[in-house]
Coordinates of C-alpha atoms in Angstrom, one line a residue:
X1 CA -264.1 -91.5 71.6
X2 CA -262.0 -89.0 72.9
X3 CA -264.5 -86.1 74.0
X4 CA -265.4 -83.3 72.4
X5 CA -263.8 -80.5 73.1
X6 CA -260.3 -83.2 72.0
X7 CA -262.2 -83.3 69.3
X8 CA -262.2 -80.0 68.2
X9 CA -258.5 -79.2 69.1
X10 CA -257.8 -82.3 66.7
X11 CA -260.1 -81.2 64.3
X12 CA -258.7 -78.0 63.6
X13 CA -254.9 -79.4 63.7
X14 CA -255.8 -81.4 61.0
X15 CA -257.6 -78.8 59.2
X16 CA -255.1 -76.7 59.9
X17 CA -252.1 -78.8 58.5
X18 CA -254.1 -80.0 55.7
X19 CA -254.9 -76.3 54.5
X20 CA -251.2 -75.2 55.1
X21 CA -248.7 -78.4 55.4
X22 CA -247.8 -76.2 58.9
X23 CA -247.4 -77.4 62.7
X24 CA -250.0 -75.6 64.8
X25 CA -249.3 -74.0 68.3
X26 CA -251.8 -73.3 71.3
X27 CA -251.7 -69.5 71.0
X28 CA -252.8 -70.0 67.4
X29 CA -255.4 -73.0 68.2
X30 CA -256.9 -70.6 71.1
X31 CA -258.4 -68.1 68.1
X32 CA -259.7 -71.0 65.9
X33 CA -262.1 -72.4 68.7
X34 CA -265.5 -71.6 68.7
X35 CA -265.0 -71.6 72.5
X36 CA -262.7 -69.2 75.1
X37 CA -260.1 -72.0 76.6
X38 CA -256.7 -71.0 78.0
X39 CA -253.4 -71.9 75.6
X40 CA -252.3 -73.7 79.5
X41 CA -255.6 -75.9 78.4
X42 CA -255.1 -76.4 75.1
X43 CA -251.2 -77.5 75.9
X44 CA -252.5 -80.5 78.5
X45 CA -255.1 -81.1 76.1
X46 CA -252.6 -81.6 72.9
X47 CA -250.1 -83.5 75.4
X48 CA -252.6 -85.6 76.1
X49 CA -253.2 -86.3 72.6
X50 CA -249.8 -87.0 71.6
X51 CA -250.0 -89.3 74.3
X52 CA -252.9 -91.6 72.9
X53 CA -250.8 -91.8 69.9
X54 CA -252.8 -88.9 67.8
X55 CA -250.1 -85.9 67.5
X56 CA -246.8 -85.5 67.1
X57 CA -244.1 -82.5 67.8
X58 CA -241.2 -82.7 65.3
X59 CA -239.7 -80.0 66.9
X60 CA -238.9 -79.1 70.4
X61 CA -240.4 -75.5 70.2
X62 CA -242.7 -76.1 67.3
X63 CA -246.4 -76.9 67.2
X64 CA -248.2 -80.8 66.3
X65 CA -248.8 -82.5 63.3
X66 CA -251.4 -85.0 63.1
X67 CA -250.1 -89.1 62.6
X68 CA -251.4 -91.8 60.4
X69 CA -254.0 -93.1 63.7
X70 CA -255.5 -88.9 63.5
X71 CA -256.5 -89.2 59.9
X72 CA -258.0 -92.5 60.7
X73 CA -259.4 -90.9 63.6
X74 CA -260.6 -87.8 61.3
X75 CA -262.1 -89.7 58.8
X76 CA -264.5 -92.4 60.9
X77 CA -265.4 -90.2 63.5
X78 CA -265.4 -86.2 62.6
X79 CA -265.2 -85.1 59.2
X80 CA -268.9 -84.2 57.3
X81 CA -267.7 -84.4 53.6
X82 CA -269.0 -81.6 51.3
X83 CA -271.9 -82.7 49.5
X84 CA -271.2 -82.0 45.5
X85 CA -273.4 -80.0 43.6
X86 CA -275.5 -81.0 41.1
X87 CA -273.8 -79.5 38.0
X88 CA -270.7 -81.3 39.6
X89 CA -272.7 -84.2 39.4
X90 CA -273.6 -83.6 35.5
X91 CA -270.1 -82.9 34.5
X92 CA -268.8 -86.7 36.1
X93 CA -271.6 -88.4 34.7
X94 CA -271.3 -86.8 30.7
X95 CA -267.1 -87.0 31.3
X96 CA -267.6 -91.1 32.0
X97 CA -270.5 -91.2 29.5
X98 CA -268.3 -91.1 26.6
X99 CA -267.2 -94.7 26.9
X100 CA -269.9 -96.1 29.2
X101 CA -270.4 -98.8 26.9
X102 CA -266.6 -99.8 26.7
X103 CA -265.4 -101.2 30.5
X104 CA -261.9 -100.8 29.3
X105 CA -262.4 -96.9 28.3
X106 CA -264.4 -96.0 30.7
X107 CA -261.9 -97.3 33.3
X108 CA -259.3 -95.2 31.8
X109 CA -262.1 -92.5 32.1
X110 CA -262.4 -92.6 35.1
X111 CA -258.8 -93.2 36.6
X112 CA -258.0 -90.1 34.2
X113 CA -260.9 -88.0 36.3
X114 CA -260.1 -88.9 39.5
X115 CA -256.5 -88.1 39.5
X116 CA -257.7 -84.6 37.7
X117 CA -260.1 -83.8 40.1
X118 CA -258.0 -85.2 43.3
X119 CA -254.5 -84.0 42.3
X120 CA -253.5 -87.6 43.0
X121 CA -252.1 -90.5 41.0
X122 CA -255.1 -92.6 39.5
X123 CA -255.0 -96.5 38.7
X124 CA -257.3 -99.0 37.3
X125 CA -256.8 -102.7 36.8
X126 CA -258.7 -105.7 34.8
X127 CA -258.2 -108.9 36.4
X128 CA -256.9 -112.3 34.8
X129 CA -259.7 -113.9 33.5
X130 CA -259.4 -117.3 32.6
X131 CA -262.7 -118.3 31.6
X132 CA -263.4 -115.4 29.3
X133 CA -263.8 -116.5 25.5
X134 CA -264.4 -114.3 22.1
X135 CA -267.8 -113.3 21.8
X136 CA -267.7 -111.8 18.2
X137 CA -264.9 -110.6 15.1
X138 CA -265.2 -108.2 12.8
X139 CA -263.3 -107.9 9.9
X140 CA -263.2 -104.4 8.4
X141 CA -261.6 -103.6 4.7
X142 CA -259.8 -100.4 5.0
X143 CA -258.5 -99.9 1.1
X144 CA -255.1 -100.7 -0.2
X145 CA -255.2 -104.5 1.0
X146 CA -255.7 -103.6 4.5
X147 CA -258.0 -104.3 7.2
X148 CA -258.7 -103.8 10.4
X149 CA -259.9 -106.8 12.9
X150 CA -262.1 -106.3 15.9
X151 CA -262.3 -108.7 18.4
X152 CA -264.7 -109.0 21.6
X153 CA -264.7 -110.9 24.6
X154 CA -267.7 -112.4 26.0
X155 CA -266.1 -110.1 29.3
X156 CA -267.1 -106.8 26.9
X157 CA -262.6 -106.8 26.2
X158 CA -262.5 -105.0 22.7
X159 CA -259.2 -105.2 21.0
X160 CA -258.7 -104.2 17.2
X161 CA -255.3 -104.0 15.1
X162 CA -254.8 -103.3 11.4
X163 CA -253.4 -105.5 8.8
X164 CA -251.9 -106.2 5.4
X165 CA -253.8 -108.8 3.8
X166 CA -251.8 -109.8 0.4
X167 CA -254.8 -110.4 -1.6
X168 CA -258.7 -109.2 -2.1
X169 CA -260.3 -108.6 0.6
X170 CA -263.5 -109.4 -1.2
X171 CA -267.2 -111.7 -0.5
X172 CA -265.2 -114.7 -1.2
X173 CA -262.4 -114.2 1.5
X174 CA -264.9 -112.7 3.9
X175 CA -267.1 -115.3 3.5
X176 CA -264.2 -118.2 4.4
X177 CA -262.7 -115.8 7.0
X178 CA -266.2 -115.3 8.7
X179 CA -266.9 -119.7 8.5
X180 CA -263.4 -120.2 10.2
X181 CA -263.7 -117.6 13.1
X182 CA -267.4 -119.2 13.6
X183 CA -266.3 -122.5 13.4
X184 CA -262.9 -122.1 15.5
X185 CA -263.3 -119.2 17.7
X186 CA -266.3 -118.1 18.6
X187 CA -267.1 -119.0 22.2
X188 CA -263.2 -120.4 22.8
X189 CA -261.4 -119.4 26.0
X190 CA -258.8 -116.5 25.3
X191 CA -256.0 -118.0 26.8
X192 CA -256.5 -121.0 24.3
X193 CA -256.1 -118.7 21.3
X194 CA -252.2 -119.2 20.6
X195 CA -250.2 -120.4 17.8
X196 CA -250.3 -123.9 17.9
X197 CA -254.3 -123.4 18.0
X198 CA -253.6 -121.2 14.6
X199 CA -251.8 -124.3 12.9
X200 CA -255.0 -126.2 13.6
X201 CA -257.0 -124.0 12.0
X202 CA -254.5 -123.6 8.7
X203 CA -255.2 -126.8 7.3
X204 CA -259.2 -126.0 7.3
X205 CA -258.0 -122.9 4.8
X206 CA -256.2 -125.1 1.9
X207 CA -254.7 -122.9 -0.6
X208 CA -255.9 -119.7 1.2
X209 CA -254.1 -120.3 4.1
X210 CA -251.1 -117.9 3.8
X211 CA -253.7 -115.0 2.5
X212 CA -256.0 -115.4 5.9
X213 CA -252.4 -116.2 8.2
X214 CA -251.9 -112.4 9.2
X215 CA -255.7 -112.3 10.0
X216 CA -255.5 -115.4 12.3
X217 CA -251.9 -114.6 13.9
X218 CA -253.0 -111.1 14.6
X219 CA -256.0 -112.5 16.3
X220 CA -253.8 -114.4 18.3
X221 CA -252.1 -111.4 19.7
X222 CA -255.5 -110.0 20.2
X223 CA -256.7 -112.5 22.3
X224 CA -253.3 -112.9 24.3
X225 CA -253.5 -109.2 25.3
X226 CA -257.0 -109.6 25.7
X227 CA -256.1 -112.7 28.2
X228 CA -254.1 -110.7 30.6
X229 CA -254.4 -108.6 33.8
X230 CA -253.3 -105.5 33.3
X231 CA -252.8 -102.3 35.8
X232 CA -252.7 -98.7 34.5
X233 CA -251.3 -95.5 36.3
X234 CA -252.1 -91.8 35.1
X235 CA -250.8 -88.6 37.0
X236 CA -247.9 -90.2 39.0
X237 CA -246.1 -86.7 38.5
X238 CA -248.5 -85.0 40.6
X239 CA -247.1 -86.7 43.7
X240 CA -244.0 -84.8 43.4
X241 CA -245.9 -81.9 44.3
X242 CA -247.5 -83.0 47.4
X243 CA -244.7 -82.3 49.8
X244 CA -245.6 -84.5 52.6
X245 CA -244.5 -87.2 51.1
X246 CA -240.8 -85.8 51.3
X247 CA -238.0 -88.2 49.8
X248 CA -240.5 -91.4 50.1
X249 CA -242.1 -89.9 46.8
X250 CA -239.1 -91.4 44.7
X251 CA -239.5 -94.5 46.0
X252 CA -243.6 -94.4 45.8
X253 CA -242.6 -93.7 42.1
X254 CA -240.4 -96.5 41.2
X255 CA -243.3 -99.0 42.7
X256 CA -245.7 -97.4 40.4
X257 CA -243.5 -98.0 37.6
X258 CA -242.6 -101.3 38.2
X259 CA -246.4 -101.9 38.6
X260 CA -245.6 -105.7 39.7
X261 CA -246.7 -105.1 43.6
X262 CA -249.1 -103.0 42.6
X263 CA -250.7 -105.5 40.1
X264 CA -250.2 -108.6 43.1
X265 CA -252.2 -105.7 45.7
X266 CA -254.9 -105.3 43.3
X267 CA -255.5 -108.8 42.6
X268 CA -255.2 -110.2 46.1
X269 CA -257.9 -107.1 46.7
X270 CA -260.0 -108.2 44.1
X271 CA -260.1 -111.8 45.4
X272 CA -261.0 -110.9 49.0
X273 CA -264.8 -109.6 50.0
X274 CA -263.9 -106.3 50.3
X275 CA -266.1 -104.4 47.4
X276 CA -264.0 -101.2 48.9
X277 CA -260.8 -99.5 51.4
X278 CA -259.5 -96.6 52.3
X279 CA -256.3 -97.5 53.3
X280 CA -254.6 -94.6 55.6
X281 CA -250.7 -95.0 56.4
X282 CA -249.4 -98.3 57.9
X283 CA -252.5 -99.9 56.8
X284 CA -251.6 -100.2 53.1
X285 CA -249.5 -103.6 53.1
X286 CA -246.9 -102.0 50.9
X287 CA -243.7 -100.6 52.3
X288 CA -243.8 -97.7 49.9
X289 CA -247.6 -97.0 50.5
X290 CA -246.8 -96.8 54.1
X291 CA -247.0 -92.5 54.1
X292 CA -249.8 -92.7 51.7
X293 CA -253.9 -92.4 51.9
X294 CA -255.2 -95.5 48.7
X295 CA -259.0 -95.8 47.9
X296 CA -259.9 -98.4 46.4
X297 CA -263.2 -99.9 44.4
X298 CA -263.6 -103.1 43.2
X299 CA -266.3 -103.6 40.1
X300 CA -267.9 -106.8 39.1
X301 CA -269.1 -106.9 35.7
X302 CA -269.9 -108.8 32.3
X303 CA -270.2 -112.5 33.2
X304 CA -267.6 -112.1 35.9
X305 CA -265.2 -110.0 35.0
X306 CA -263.7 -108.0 37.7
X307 CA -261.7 -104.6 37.2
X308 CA -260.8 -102.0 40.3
X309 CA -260.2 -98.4 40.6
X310 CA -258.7 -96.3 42.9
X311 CA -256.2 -93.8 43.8
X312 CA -252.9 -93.1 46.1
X313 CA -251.8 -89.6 47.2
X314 CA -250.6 -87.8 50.3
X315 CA -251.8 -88.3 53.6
X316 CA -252.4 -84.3 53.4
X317 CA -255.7 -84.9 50.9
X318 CA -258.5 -82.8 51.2
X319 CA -260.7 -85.6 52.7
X320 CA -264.1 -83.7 53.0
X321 CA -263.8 -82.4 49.2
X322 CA -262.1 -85.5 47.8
X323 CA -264.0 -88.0 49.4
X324 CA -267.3 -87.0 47.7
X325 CA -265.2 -86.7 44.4
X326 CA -263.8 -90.4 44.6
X327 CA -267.4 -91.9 45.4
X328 CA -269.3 -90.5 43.1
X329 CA -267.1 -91.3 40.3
X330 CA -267.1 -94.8 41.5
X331 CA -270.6 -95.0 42.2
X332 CA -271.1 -93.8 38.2
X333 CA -268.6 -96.4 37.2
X334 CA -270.3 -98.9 38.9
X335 CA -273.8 -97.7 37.3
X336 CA -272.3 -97.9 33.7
X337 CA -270.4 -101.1 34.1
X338 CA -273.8 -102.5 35.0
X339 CA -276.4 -101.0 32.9
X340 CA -274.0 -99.8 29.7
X341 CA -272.2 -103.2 28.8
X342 CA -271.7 -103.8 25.5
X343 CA -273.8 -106.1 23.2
X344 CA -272.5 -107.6 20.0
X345 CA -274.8 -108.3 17.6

């Protein structure tokens, strides 16, 4: 601890430069303390700060700036977040409602929310599963000799496609196509679903095999994009306008879409014991996270499955206000991941 009256001087820098993006000088600080001090005071008292590593003057004659180690500071020791409201409350949990039985959705929900109501870029992930193994298919005649095929993964995955079936789709073929997926597919691993697995199955089919092969093939593809890890960013543009970023925000955007560090992060994350991070500055392990603040959630859910969610955005975010935002939304995630999973019947 650094005492209070520190404290305060620190506090209201970073107040300060988090409302306005602005150094702040000692005359200045002197009419923002709840206190009478001399600006001779408040000078030794910010020199001794920038000292221990908490301000910095980028400018000979200017005012300080808080570093990476103040916002740390800031956020563990000083700030009291705002509490949200209860209508605030309401409007989270009926926006992640929509989808709350759909872990995939309501991810995208929620990563959609966040970077709305943060002004920050928003990211969720599902992590490689290989045990995961198809829990039901639907098949579902749509007219003019298509169909569209649901499938669902014991891990609450839903994937569906349309296709062109070259013959009826009536009893008879939905009859054979239901024996086959019962037979062949229900309760196999994902990741065993490819096309040699398909030419096992064809000779089960005799002279229907060609009519049931875009069925079988396109539940192959199902299953392979059902197998894998995936990462998705939403509201990556709304860095550009968070100037403290400076020039570091072009490189901050080519790592999000390139997604591949980003995808090893979250998955090395989701592997540790950490359930969440806030990661401020230097502590992100990511050279162009390094002037960045990342929260990060990790949810497990349906028989294992494992997904996170989380955001990145300037070290300049409204921590009190935010803060509340980003745990609440979690916290309602986490809720409807738990108590809103799907069940196929």
């Amino acid at each position: 601890m650094i005492g209070e009256r520190r404290e305060a001087i620190l506090e209201s820098i970073i107040d300060y430069y988090i409302k306005t993006g602005e150094p702040l000088g000692s005359k200045t600080l002197c009419t923002m303390l709840p206190y009478t001090i001399s600006s001779a005071t408040i000078r030794n008292e910010m020199a001794f700060l920038t000292s221990m590593g908490f301000l910095e003057q980028r400018h000979t004659s200017g005012g300080r700036v808080p570093t990476k180690k103040a916002y740390r500071y800031y956020v563990d020791n000083m700030i009291k977040s705002e509490a949200l409201s209860a209508y605030e409350m309401q409007k989270i949990e009926e926006a992640l409602s929509i989808n709350a039985s759909d872990p995939e959705r309501l991810l995208s929900d929620a990563s959609e929310l966040l970077s709305e109501v943060t002004g920050c870029a928003a990211f969720f992930s599902s992590v490689k599963d290989k045990y995961d193994c198809i829990q039901g298919i639907e098949l579902i005649p749509a007219g003019n000799n298509k169909a569209m095929l649901v499938m669902l993964s014991l891990g609450g995955k839903i994937k569906s496609s349309v296709c062109i079936v070259n013959c009826p789709i009536d009893d008879e073929f939905k009859e054979l196509f239901y024996k086959i997926t019962r037979e062949r597919f229900i309760g196999t691993p994902l990741s065993e679903i490819d096309l040699s697995f398909i030419q096992s199955t064809a000779s089960l089919l005799g002279a229907k095999v060609f009519d049931m092969l875009p069925l079988l093939t396109s539940l192959c593809s199902l299953c392979a994009e059902a197998a894998k890890g995936s990462v998705s960013i939403c509201g990556e543009t709304k860095l550009l306008s968070q100037s403290e970023l400076g020039s570091s925000v072009y490189n901050l955007l080519v790592f999000l879409a390139q997604k591949d560090k980003l995808e090893y992060l979250l998955t090395e994350f989701a592997k540790s014991k950490m359930e969440s991070a806030l990661l401020i500055g230097d502590e992100n392990p990511v050279f162009e996270l390094k002037n960045t603040v990342m929260a990060i959630k990790k949810f497990n859910y349906n028989n294992n499955q494992t997904a996170t969610l989380g955001i990145i955005g300037s070290l300049r975010i409204d921590y009190r206000k935010v803060l509340p935002q980003v745990d609440y939304i979690m916290k309602t995630v986490s809720v409807f991941l738990k108590e809103g999973g799907i069940r196929y019947e």
